Tab-separated table of C-alpha atoms and ligand atoms in Angstrom:
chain	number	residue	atom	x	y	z
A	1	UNK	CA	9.780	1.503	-16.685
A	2	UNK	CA	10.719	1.187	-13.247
A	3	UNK	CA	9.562	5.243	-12.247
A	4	UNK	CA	12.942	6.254	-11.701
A	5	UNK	CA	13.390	3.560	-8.843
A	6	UNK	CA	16.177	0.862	-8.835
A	7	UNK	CA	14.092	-2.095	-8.916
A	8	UNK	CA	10.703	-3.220	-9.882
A	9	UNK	CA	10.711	-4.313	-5.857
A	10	UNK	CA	11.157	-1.188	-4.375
A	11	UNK	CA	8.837	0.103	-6.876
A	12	UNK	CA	5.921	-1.935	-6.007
A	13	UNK	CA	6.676	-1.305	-2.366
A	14	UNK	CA	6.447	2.433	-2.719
A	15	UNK	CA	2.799	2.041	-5.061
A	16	UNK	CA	0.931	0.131	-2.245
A	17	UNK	CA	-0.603	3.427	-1.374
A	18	UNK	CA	-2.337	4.194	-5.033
A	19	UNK	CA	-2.833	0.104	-5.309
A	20	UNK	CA	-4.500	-0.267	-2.407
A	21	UNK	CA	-6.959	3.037	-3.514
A	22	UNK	CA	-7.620	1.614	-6.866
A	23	UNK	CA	-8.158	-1.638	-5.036
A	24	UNK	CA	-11.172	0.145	-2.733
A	25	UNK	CA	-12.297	2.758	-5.285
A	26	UNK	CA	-15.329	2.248	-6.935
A	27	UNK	CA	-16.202	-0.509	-4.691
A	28	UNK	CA	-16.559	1.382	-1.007
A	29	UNK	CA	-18.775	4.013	-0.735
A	30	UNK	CA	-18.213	4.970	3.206
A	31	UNK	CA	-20.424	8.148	3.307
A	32	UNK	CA	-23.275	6.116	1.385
A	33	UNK	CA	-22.777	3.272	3.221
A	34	UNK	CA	-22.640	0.832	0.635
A	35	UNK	CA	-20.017	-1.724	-0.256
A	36	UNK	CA	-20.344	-3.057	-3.817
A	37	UNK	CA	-18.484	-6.123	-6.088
A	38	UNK	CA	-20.904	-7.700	-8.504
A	39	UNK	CA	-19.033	-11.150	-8.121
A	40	UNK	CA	-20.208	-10.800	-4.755
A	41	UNK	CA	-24.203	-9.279	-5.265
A	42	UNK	CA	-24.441	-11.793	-7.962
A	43	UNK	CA	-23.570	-14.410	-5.804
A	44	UNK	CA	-24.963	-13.136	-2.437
A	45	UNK	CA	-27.034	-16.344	-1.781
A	46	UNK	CA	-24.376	-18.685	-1.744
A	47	UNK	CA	-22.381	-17.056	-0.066
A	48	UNK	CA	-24.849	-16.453	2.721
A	49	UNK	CA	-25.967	-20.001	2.835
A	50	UNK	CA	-21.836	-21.544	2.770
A	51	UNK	CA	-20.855	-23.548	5.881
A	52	UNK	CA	-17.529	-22.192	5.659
A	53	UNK	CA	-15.027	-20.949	3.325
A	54	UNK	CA	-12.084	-22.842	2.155
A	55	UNK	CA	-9.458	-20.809	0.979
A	56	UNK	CA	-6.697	-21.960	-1.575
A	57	UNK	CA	-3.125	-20.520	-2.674
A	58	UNK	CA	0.383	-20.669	-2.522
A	59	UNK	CA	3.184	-18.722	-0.914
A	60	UNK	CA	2.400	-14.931	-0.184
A	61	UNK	CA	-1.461	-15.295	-1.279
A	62	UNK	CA	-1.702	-18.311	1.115
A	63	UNK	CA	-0.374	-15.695	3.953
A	64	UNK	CA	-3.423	-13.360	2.472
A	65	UNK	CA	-5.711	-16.258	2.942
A	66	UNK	CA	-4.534	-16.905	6.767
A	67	UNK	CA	-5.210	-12.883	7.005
A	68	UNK	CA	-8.620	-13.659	5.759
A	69	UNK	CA	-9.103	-16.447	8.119
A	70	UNK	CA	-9.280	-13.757	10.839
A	71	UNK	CA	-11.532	-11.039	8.738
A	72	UNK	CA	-13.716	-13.291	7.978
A	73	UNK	CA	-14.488	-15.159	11.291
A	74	UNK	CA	-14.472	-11.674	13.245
A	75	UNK	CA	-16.609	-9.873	10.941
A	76	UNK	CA	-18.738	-12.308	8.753
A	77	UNK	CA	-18.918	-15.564	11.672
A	78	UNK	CA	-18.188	-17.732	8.796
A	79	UNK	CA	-15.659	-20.439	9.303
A	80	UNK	CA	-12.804	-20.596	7.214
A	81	UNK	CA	-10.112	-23.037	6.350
A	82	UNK	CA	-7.133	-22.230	4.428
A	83	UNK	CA	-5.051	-24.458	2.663
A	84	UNK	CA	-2.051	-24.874	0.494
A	85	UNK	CA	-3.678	-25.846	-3.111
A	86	UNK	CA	-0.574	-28.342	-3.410
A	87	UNK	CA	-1.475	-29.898	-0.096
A	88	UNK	CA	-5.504	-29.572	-0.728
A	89	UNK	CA	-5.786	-31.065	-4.369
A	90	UNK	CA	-3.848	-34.543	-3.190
A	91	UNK	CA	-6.012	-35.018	0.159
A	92	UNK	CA	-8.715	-36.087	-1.408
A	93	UNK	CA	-10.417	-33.370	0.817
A	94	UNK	CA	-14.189	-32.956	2.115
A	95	UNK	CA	-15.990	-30.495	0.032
A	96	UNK	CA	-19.762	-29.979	-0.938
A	97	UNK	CA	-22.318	-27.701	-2.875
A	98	UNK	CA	-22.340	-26.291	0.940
A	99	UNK	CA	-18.753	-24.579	0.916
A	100	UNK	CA	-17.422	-21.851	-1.273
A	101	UNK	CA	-14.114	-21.775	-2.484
A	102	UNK	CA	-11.793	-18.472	-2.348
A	103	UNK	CA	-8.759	-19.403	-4.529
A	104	UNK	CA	-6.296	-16.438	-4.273
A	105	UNK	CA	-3.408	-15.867	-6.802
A	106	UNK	CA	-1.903	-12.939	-7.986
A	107	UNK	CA	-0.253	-14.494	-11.476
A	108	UNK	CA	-3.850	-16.414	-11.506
A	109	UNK	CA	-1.493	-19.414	-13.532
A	110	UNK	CA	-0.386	-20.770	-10.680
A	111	UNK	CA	-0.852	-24.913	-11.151
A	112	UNK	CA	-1.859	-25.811	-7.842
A	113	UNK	CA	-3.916	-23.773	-7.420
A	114	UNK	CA	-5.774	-24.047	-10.442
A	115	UNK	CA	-5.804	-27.624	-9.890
A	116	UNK	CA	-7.396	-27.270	-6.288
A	117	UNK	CA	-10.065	-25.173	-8.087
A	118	UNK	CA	-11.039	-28.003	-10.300
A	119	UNK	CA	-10.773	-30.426	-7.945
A	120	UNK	CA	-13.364	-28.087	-5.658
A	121	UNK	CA	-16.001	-27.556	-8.508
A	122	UNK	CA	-15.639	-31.241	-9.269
A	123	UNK	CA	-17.062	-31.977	-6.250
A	124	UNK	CA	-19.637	-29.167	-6.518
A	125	UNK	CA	-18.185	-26.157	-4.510
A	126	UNK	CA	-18.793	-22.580	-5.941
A	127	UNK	CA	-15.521	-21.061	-6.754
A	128	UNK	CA	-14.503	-17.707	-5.937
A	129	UNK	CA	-11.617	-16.243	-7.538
A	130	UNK	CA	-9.143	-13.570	-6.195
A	131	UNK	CA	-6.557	-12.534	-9.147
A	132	UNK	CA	-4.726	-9.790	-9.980
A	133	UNK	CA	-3.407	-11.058	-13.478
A	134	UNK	CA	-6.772	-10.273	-15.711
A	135	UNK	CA	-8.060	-12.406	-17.415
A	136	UNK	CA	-6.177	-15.213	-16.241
A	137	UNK	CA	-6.299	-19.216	-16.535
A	138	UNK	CA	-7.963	-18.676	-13.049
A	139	UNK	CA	-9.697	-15.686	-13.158
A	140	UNK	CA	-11.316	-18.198	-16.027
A	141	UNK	CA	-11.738	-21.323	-14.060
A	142	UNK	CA	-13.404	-19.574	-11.558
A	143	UNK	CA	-16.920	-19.188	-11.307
A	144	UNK	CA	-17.163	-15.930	-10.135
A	145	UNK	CA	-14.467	-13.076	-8.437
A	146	UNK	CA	-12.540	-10.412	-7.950
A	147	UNK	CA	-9.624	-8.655	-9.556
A	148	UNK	CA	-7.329	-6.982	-6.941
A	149	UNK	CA	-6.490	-4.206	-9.805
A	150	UNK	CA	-2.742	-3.718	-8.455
A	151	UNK	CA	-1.438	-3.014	-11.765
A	152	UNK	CA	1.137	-5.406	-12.755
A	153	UNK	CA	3.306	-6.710	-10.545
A	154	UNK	CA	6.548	-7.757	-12.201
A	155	UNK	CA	9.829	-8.249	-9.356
A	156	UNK	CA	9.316	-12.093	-8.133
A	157	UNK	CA	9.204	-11.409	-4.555
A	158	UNK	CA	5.453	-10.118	-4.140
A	159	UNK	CA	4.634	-7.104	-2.376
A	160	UNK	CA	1.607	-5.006	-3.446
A	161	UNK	CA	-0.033	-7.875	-4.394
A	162	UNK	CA	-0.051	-9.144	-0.591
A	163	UNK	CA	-1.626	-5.599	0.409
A	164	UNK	CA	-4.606	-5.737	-2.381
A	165	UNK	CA	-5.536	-9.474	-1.485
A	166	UNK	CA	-5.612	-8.259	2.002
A	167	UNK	CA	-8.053	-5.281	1.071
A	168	UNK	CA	-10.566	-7.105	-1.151
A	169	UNK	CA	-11.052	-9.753	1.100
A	170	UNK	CA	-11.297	-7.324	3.515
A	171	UNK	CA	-14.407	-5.925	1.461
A	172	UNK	CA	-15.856	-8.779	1.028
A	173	UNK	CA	-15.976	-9.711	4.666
A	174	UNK	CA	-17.872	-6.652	5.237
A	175	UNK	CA	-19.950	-7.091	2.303
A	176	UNK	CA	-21.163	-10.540	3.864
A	177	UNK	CA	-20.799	-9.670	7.392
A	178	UNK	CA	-23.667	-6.166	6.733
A	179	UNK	CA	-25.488	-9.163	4.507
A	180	UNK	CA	-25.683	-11.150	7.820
A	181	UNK	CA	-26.205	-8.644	10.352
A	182	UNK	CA	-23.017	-10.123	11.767
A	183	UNK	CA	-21.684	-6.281	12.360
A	184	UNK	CA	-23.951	-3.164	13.206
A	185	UNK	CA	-24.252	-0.137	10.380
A	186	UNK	CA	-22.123	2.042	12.793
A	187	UNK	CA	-19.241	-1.196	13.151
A	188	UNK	CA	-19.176	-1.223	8.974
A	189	UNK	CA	-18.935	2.203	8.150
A	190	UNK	CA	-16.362	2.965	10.908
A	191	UNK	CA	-14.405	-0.245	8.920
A	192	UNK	CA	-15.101	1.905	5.739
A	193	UNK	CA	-13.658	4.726	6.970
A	194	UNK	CA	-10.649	3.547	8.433
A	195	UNK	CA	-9.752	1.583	5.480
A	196	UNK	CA	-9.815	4.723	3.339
A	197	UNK	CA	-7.282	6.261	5.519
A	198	UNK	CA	-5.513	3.205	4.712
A	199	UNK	CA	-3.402	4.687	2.019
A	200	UNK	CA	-2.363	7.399	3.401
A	201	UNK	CA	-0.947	5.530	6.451
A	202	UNK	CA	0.531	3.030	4.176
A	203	UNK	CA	2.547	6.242	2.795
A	204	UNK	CA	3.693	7.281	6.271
A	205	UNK	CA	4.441	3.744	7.266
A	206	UNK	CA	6.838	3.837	4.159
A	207	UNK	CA	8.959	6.818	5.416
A	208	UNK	CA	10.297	4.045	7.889
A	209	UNK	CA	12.556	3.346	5.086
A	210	UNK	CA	15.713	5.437	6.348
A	211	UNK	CA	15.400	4.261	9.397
A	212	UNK	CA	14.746	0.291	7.796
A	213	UNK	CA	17.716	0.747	6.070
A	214	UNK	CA	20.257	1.038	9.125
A	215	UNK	CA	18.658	-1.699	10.506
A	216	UNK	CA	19.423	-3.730	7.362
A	217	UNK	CA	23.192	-3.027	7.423
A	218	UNK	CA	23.379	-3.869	11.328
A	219	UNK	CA	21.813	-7.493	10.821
A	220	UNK	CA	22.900	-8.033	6.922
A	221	UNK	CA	25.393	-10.535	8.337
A	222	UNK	CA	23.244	-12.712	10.607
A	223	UNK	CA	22.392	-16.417	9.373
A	224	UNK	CA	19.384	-16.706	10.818
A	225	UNK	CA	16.324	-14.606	11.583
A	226	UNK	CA	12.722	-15.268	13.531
A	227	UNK	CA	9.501	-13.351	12.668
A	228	UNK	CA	6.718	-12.948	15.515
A	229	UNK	CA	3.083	-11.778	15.287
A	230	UNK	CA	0.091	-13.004	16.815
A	231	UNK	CA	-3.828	-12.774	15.741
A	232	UNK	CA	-3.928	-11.018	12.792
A	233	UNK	CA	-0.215	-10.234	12.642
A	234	UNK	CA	0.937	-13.521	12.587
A	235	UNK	CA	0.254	-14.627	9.119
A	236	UNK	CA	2.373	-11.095	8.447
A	237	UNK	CA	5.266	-12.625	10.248
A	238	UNK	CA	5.465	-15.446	7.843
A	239	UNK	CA	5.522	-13.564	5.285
A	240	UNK	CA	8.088	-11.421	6.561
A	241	UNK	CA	10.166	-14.293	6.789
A	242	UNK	CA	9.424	-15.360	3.610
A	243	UNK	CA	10.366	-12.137	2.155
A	244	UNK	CA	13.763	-12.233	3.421
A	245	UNK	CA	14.434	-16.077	2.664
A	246	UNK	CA	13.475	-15.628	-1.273
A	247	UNK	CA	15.427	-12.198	-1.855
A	248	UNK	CA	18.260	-12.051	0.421
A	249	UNK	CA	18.719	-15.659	1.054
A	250	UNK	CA	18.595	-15.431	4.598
A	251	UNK	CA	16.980	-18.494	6.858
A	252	UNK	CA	14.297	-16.687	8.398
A	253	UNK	CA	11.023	-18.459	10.598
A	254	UNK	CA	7.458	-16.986	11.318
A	255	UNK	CA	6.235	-18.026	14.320
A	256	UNK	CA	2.829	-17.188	16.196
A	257	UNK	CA	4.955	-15.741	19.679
A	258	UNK	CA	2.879	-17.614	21.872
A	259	UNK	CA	4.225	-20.750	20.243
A	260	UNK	CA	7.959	-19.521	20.844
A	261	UNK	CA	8.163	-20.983	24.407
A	262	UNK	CA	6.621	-24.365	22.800
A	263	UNK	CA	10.426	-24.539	20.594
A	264	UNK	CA	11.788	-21.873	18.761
A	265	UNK	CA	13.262	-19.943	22.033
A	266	UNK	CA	15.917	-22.807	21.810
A	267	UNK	CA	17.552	-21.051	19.206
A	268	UNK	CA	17.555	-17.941	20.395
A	269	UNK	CA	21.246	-15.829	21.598
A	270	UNK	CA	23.005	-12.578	21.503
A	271	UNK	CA	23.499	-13.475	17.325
A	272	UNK	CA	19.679	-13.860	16.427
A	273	UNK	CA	17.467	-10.895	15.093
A	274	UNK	CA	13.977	-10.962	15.910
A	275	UNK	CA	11.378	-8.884	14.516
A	276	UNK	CA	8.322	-8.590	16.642
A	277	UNK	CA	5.321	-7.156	15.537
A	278	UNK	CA	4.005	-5.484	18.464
A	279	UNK	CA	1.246	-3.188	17.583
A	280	UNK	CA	-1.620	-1.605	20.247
A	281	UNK	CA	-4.695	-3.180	18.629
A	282	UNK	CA	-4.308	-6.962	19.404
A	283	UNK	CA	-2.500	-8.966	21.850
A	284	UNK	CA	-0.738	-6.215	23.019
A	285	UNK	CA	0.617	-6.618	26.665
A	286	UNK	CA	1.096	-10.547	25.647
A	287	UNK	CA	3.631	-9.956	22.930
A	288	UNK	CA	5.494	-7.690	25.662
A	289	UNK	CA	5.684	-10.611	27.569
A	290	UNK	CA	7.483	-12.468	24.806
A	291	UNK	CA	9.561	-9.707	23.917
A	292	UNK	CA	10.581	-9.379	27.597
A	293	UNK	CA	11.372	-13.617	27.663
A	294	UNK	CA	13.433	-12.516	24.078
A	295	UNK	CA	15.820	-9.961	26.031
A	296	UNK	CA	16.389	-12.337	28.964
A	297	UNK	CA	18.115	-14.888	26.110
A	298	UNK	CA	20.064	-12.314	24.695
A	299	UNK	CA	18.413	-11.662	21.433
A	300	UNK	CA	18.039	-9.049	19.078
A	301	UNK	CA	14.569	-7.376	19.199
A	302	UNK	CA	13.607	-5.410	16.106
A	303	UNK	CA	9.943	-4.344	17.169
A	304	UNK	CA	7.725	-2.874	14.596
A	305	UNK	CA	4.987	-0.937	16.968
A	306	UNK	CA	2.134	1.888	16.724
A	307	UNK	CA	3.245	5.505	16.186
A	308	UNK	CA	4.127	6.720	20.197
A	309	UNK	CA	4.471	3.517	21.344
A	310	UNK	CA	6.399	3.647	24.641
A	311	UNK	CA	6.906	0.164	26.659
A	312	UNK	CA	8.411	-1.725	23.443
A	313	UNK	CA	10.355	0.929	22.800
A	314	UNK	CA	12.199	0.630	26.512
A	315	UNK	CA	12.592	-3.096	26.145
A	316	UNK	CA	13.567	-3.499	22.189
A	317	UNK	CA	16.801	-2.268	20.126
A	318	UNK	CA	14.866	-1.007	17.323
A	319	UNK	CA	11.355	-0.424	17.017
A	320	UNK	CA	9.452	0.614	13.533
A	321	UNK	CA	6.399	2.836	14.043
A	322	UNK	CA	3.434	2.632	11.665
A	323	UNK	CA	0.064	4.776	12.276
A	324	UNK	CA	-2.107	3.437	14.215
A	325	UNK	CA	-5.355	1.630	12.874
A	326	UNK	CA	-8.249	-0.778	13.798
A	327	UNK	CA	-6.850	-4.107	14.497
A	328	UNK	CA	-7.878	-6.006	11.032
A	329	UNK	CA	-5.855	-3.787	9.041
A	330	UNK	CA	-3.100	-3.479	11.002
A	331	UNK	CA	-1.690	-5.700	8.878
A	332	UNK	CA	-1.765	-3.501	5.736
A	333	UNK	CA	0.470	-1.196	7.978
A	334	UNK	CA	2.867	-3.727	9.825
A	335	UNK	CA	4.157	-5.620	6.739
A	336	UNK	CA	5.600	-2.184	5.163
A	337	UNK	CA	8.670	-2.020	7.296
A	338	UNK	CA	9.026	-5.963	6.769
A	339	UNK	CA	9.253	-5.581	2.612
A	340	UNK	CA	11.302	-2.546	2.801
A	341	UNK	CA	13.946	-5.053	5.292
A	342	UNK	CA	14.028	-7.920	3.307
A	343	UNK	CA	14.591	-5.176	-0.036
A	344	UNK	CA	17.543	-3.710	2.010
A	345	UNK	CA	19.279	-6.698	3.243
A	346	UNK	CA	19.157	-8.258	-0.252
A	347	UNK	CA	20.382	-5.639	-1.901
A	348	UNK	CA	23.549	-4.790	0.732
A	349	UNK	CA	23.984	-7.992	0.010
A	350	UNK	CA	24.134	-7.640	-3.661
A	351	UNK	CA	21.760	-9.814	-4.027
A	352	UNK	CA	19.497	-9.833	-7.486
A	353	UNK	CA	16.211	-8.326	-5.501
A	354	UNK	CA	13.416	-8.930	-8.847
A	355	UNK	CA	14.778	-12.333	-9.586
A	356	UNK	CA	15.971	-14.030	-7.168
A	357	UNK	CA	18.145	-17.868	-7.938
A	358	UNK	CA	15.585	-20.581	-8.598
A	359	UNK	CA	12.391	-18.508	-8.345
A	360	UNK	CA	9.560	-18.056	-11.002
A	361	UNK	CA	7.227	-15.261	-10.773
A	362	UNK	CA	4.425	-17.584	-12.024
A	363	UNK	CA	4.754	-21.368	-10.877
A	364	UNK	CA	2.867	-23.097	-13.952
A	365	UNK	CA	4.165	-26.623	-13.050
A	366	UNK	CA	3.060	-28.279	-9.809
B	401	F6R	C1	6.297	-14.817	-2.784
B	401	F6R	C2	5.966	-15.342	-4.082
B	401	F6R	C3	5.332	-16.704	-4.185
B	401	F6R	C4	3.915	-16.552	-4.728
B	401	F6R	C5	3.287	-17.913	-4.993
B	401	F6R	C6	1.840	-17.791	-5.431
B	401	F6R	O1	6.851	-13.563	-2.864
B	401	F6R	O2	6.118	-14.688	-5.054
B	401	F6R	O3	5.327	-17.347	-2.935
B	401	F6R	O4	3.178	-15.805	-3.814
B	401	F6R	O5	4.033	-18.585	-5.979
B	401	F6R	O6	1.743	-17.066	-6.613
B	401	F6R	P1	0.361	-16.537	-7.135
B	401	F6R	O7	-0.141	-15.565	-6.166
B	401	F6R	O8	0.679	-15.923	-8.469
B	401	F6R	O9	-0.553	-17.740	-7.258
């Protein structure tokens, strides 16, 4: 059942492209013009009159959320919080009939979150749910949503699941963002269009893997690796990191680069790995800056860059091309190489890659 692949991992790596498709199909009509989730037409008023949007989860789905963070404010100007459902349901937060809740979970069991959800519509929020697991504890607590339609997603360490989350919130912030006039007709369907070539560049991202895999084997060894990403990329740096901590065991940080002056550039040497994402859309010439302050200390740069990139590629000692995109999606793109790493390094390692020591695939108990 794993499609001739050796893990359910690497499996669910390789079917982001056809994931991500069945994720948009259906629902994006670029050449009509016309995006379309009934959780969300059902619901348009409330969602137009929120505040802000306060986003719940846990682990990778809580990166997904801090993606969101940046859709949403860039396309829909809606404000948006997100928040660990563990740290959200004890702070006695803020919440009214004004805010809507997005609670995202791919198992859609996790207790936390579902907790945080209760707590929210206790206090009169309207409840969004994004879940891949169908017809799920909170797919049912919710009061509206939508499913991510990854298929199932069985090795612990998530993967696809990260990429769909990314993509339907990515359709709803258009969705609300045409509903507000935030973005013009010409801004949306150019968004349309260039998340249907999504897949395919999600495909040609993946034929890094070759090249990911020497990588692996030359940093296998190290104790200790940092992640860097800024704007939209940053929330893909954690997860990178997180990746590679839950698989391959590996103590591994995401930072935002601009805050690595503010600390983390203490620790780095010659012995520390750090993968930068340094694509063209976003930050750009900044992150060159903090890859140049990297090489000055010595450390390992492992740059993951657009396709004919040229100035990372003179300062770094690896760099990791994916096709280029808009900047909101980039993300889709730049955490590709980072799964296929953390898969690698785990497994030279002979680590167990779909269930890794002390990990749960859903965490039903706060
Ligand atoms: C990471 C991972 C966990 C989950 C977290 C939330 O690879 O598997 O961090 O992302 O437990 O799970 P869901 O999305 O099912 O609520």
């Amino acid at each position: 059942e794993k499609g001739g692949f050796d893990h359910f991992m690497l499996k669910e790596i390789y079917e982001q492209p056809s994931a991500i498709l069945d994720t948009f199909r259906g629902r994006m009509l670029p050449n009509e013009g016309i995006i379309k989730m009934s959780g969300i037409e059902d619901n348009m008023k409330t969602f137009l009159n929120a505040n802000r949007i306060i986003v719940v989860a846990c682990g990778t789905s809580w990166h997904a959320g801090l993606v969101s963070e940046y859709i949403f404010e860039n396309l829909a100007r809606i404000p948006v919080e997100v928040e660990y459902a563990s740290e959200f349901r004890y702070r006695n937060p803020v919440i009214t009939d004004k805010d809507v809740v997005i609670a995202i979970s791919q198992s859609g069991e996790t207790a936390d979150t579902l907790a945080a959800i209760k707590l929210a519509k206790s206090r009169g929020a309207f409840v969004f749910g994004v879940c891949n697991v169908v017809g799920s504890s909170i797919a049912r607590e919710t009061d509206a949503g939508a499913y991510t339609h990854a298929g199932p997603e069985i090795g612990v360490a998530s993967t696809k699941a990260f990429t769909t989350q990314i993509t339907v919130l990515t359709l709803i912030a258009l969705r609300l963002a045409r509903a507000k006039g935030t973005i013009s007709s010409s801004e949306f369907r150019h968004h349309m269009i260039e998340l249907e070539l999504i897949p395919e560049k999600v495909k040609k991202a993946l034929e890094s893997d070759a090249y990911v895999k020497t990588i692996a084997d030359i940093y296998k060894n190290s104790n200790n690796f940092l992640y860097l990403g800024r704007g939209y990329n940053f929330p893909v740096a954690l997860e990178g990191a997180l990746k590679l901590k839950e698989i391959s065991y590996i103590h591994a940080e995401g930072y935002p680069a601009a805050e690595m002056k503010h600390g983390p550039i203490a620790l780095i040497d010659e012995n520390m790995p750090i993968v930068v994402i340094a694509t063209k859309k976003g930050h750009y010439e900044k992150v060159v800056s903090n890859i140049q302050e990297i090489k000055s200390r010595k450390g390992k740069i492992i740059g993951i860059v657009t396709e004919g990139d040229e100035q990372v590629k003179a300062l770094a000692d690896h760099v990791i091309e994916v096709p280029e995109t808009i900047e909101s999606l980039t993300p889709l793109l730049t955490t590709i190489p980072l799964q296929l790493l953390s898969y690698h390094i785990a497994l030279m390692l002979d680590k167990n890659v779909d269930q890794p020591r002390n990990l749960a695939k859903a965490v039903t108990v706060e």
